[in-house]
Coordinates of C-alpha atoms in Angstrom, one line a residue:
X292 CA -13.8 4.8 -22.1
X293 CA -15.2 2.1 -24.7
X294 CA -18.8 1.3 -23.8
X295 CA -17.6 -2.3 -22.5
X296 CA -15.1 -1.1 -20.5
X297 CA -17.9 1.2 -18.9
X298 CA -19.6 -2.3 -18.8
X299 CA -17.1 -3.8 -16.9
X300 CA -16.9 -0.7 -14.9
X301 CA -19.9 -1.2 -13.2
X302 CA -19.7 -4.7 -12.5
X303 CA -16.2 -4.2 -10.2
X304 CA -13.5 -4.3 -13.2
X305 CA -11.4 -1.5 -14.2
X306 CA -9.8 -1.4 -17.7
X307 CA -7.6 0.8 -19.4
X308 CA -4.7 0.8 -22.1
X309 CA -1.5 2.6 -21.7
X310 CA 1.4 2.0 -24.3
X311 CA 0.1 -1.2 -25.2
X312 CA -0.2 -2.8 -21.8
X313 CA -3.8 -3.9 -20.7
X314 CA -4.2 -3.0 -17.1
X315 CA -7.0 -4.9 -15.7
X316 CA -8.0 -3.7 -11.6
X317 CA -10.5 -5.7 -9.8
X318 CA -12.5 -2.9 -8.1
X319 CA -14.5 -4.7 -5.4
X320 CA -11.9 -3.5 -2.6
X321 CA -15.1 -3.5 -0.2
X322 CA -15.2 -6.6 -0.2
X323 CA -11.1 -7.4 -0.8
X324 CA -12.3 -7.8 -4.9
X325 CA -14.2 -10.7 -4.5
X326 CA -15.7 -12.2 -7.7
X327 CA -19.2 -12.2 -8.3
X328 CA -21.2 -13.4 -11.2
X329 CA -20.6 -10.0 -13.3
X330 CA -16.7 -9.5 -12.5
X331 CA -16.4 -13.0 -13.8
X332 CA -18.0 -12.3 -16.9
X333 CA -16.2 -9.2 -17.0
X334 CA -12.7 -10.3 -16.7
X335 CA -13.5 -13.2 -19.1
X336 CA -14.6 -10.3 -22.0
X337 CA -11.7 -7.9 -20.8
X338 CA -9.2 -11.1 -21.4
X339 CA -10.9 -11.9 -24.7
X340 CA -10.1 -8.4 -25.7
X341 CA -6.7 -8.4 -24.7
X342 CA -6.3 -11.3 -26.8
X343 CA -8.0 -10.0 -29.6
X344 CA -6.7 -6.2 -29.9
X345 CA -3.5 -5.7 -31.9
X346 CA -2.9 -2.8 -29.9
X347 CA -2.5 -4.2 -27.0
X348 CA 0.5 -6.5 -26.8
X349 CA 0.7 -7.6 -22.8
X350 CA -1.5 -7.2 -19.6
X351 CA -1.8 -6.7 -16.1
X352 CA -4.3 -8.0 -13.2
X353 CA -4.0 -6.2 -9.8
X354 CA -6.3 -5.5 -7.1
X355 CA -7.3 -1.5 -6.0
X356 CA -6.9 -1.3 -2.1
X357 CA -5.4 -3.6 0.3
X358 CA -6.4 -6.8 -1.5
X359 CA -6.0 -8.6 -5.0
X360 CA -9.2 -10.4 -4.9
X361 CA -10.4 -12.8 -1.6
X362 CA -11.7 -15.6 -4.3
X363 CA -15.1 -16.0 -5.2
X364 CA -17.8 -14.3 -3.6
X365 CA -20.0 -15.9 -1.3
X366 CA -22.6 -13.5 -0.4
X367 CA -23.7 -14.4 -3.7
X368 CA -26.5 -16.5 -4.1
X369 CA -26.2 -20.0 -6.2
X370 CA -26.3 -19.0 -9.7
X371 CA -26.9 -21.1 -12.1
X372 CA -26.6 -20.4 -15.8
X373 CA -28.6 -23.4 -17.7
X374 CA -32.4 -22.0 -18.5
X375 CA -34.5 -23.7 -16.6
X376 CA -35.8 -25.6 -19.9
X377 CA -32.5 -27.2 -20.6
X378 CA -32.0 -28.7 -17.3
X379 CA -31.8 -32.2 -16.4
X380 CA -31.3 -34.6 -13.6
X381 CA -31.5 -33.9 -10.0
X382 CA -30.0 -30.4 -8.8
X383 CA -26.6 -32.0 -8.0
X384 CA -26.1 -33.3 -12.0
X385 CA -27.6 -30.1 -12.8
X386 CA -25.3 -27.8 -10.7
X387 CA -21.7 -30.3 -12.3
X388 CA -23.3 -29.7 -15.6
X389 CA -23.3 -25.9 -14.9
X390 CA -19.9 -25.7 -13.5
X391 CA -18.8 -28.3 -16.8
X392 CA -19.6 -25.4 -19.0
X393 CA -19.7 -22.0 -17.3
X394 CA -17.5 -23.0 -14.2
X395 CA -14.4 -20.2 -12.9
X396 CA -12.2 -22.7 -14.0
X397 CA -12.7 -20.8 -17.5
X398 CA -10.7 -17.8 -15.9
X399 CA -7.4 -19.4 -15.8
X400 CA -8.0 -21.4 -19.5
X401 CA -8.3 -17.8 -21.0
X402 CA -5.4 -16.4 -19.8
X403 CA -3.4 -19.6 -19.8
X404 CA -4.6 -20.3 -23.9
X405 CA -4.2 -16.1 -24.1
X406 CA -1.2 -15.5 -26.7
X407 CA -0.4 -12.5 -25.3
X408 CA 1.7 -12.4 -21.7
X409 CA 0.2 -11.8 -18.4
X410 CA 1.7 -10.1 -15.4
X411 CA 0.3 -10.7 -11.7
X412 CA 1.1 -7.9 -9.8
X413 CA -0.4 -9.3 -6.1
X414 CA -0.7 -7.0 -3.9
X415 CA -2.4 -8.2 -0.8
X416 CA -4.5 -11.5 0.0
X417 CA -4.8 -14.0 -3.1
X418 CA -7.6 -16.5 -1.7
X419 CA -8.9 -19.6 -3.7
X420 CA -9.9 -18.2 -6.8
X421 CA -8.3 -14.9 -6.7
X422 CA -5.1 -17.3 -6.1
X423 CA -5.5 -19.0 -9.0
X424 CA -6.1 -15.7 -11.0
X425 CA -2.8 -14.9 -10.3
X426 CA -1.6 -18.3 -10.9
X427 CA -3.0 -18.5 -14.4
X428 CA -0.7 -15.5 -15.3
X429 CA 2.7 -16.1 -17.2
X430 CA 4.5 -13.8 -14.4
X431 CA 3.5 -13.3 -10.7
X432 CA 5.5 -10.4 -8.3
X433 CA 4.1 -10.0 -5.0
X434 CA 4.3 -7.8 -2.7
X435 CA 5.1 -8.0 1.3
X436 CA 2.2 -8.1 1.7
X437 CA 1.0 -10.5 -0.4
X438 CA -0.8 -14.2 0.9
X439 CA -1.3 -17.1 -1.5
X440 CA -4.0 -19.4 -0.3
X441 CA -5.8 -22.2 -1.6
X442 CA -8.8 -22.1 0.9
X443 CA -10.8 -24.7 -0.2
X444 CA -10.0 -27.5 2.2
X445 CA -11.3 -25.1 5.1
X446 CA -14.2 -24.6 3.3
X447 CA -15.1 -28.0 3.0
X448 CA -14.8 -27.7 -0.4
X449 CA -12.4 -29.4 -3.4
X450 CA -9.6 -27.1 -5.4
X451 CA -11.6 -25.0 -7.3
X452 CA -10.9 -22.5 -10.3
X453 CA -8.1 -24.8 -12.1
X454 CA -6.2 -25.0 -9.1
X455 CA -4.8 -28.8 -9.1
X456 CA -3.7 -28.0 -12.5
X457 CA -2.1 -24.8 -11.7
X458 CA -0.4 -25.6 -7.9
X459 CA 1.1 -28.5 -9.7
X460 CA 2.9 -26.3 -12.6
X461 CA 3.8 -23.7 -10.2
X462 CA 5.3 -25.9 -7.7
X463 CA 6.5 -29.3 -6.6
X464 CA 4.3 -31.8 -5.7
X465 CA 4.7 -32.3 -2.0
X466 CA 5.0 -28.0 -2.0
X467 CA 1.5 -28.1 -3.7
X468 CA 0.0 -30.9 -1.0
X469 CA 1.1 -28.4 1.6
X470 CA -1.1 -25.1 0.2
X471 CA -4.0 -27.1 -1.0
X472 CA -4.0 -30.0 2.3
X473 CA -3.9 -27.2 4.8
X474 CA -5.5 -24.2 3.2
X475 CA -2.8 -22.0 5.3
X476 CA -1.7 -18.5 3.6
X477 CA 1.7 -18.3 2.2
X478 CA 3.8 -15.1 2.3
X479 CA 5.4 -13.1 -0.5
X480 CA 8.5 -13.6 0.7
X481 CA 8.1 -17.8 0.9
X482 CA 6.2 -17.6 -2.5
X483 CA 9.2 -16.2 -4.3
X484 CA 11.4 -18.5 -2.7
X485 CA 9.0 -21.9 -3.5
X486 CA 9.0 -20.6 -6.9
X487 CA 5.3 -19.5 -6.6
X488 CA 6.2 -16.1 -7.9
X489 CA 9.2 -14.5 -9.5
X490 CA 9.8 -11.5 -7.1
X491 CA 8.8 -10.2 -4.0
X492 CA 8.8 -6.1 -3.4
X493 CA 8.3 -3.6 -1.1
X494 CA 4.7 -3.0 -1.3
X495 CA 5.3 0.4 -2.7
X496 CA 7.2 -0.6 -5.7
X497 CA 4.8 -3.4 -6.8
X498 CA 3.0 -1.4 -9.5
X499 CA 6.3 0.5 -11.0
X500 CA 7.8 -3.2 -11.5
X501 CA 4.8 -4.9 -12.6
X502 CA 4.5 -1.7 -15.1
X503 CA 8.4 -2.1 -15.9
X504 CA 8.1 -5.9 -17.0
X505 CA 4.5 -5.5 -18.6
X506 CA 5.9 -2.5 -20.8
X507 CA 8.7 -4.6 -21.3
X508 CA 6.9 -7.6 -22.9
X509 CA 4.7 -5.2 -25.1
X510 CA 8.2 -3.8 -26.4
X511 CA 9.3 -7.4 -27.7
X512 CA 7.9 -9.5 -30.8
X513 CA 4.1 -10.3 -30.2
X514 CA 3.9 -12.9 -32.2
X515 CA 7.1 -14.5 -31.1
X516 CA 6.7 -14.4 -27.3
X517 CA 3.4 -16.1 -27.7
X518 CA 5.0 -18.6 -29.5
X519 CA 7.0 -19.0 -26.5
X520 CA 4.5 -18.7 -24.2
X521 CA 2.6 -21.6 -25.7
X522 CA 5.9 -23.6 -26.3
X523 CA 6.3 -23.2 -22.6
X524 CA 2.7 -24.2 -20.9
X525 CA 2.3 -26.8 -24.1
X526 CA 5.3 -28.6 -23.4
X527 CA 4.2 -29.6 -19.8
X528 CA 2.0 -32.1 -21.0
X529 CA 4.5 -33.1 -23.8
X530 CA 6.9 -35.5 -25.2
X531 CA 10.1 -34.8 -26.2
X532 CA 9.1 -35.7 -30.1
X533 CA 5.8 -33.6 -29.5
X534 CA 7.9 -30.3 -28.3
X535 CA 10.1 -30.9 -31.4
X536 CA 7.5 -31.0 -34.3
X537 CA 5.9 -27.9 -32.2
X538 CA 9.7 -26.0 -32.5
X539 CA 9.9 -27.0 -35.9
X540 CA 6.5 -25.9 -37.2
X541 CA 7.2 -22.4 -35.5
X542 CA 10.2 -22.0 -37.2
X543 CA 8.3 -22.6 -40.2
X544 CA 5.9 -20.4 -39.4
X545 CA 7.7 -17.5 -38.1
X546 CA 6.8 -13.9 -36.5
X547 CA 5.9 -12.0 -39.2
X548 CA 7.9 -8.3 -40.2
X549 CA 9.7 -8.4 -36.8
X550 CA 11.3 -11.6 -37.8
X551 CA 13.2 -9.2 -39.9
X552 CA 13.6 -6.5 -37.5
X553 CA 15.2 -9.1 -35.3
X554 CA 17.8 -10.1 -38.0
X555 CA 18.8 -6.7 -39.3
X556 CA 18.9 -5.4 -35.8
X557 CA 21.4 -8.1 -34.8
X558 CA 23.5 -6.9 -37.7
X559 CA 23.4 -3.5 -36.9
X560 CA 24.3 -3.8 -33.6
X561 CA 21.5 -2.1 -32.1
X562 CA 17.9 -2.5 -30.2
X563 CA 15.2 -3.3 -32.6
X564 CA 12.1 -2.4 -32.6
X565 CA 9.3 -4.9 -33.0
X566 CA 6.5 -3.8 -34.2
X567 CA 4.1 -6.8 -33.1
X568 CA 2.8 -7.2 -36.2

């Protein structure tokens, strides 16, 4: 173990590496993987490295025990991250200025702006932030026993953690009103059918699949599916001529050597086998 990932270790996040997938466990399950101040920072610096390792081509977030994380947690106290010296204003323009630059919402911008692909595998309660965790990730598979809830209303609170930006990619938007208006859980079983996640398994088989498709991505052309993946989330916010000149500059720019893996493969008639670099 790297000395960050013993880092991380301690503050609730376990991390490891297996044939190139990035398996990242929030390990808080006595309290259902909430996130405190140092599981945040951790999962930022384990995403960052995910990102930044050639070796490691997709990822996975899960949850050890019964839960994959019950949102932020609130036995915390208020934490604020501006030195005392650089404050200004009354606590209130203090505490928006706090959350402008060091807010959760930073978890779902670095997966989301990650170039490499994310798998959710959910495995229990999702709640507020831990729900948009698993939002932020390019695939989600729950299990039966999986519960997507945007909390926040009932706790007299606004979305939180990016989540009006991800309920409304995720789903329509009277679906979207309907998790973040009443705060009520949604099961596995509804999420795949709203579209809120691609599958929904038998609790035991949750990890094998989410270990299936992540092992899957890592096996295809790095370079290429995070072209996609950015073609994909870019193009929400696009026009048509914008996603064009985007297409076009890729083509341009290409993959690198599996770009020619891919061709002679084709030719061959056989599998190739991208490299990722």
């Amino acid at each position: 173990m790297s000395d960050a990932a013993a880092g991380w270790a301690d503050a609730g996040l376990a991390f490891r590496v297996e044939d190139g997938v990035a398996w990242l466990v929030l390990d808080r399950p006595q309290v259902r993987n909430a996130i405190h101040h140092p599981l945040r920072n951790a999962l930022l610096a384990a995403i960052e490295e995910v990102r930044a390792d050639p070796d490691i081509r997709a990822a996975v977030v899960t949850g050890n025990g019964t839960a994959f994380c019950a949102g932020a947690d609130l036995t915390s106290p208020p934490h604020i991250e501006i030195p005392p010296d650089r404050q200004r204003g009354a606590l209130a323009n203090v505490a928006r200025e706090d959350g402008r630059r060091f807010g959760w919402w930073r978890l779902a911008r670095a997966i989301w702006e990650n170039e490499k692909p994310f798998v959710a595998a959910v495995n229990g309660p999702a709640y507020g932030g831990g729900c948009n965790l698993a939002l932020a990730c390019d695939l989600v598979l729950a299990a039966e026993s999986a519960r997507f809830s945007e909390v926040f209303v009932n706790r007299g609170l606004p979305l939180e953690g990016a989540a009006a930006y991800l309920l409304t990619r995720s789903l329509s938007p009277v679906r979207a009103k309907e998790m973040a208006l009443f705060g009520d859980p949604v099961d596995g079983r509804t999420a795949a059918e709203w579209g809120l996640a691609n599958r929904c398994v038998p609790d035991a088989e949750l990890l094998d699949l989410a270990g299936s498709w992540a092992r899957r991505l890592a096996a295809g052309p790095s370079i290429g599916i995070g072209h996609v993946k950015g073609q994909v989330n870019d193009a929400l916010e696009q026009t048509m001529e914008q996603v064009a000149k985007a297409e076009v500059t890729l083509l341009g720019l290409g993959i690198g050597s599996d770009a020619q893996e891919a061709m002679r493969a084709f030719a061959e008639r056989r599998e190739p086998r991208f490299t990722g670099r």
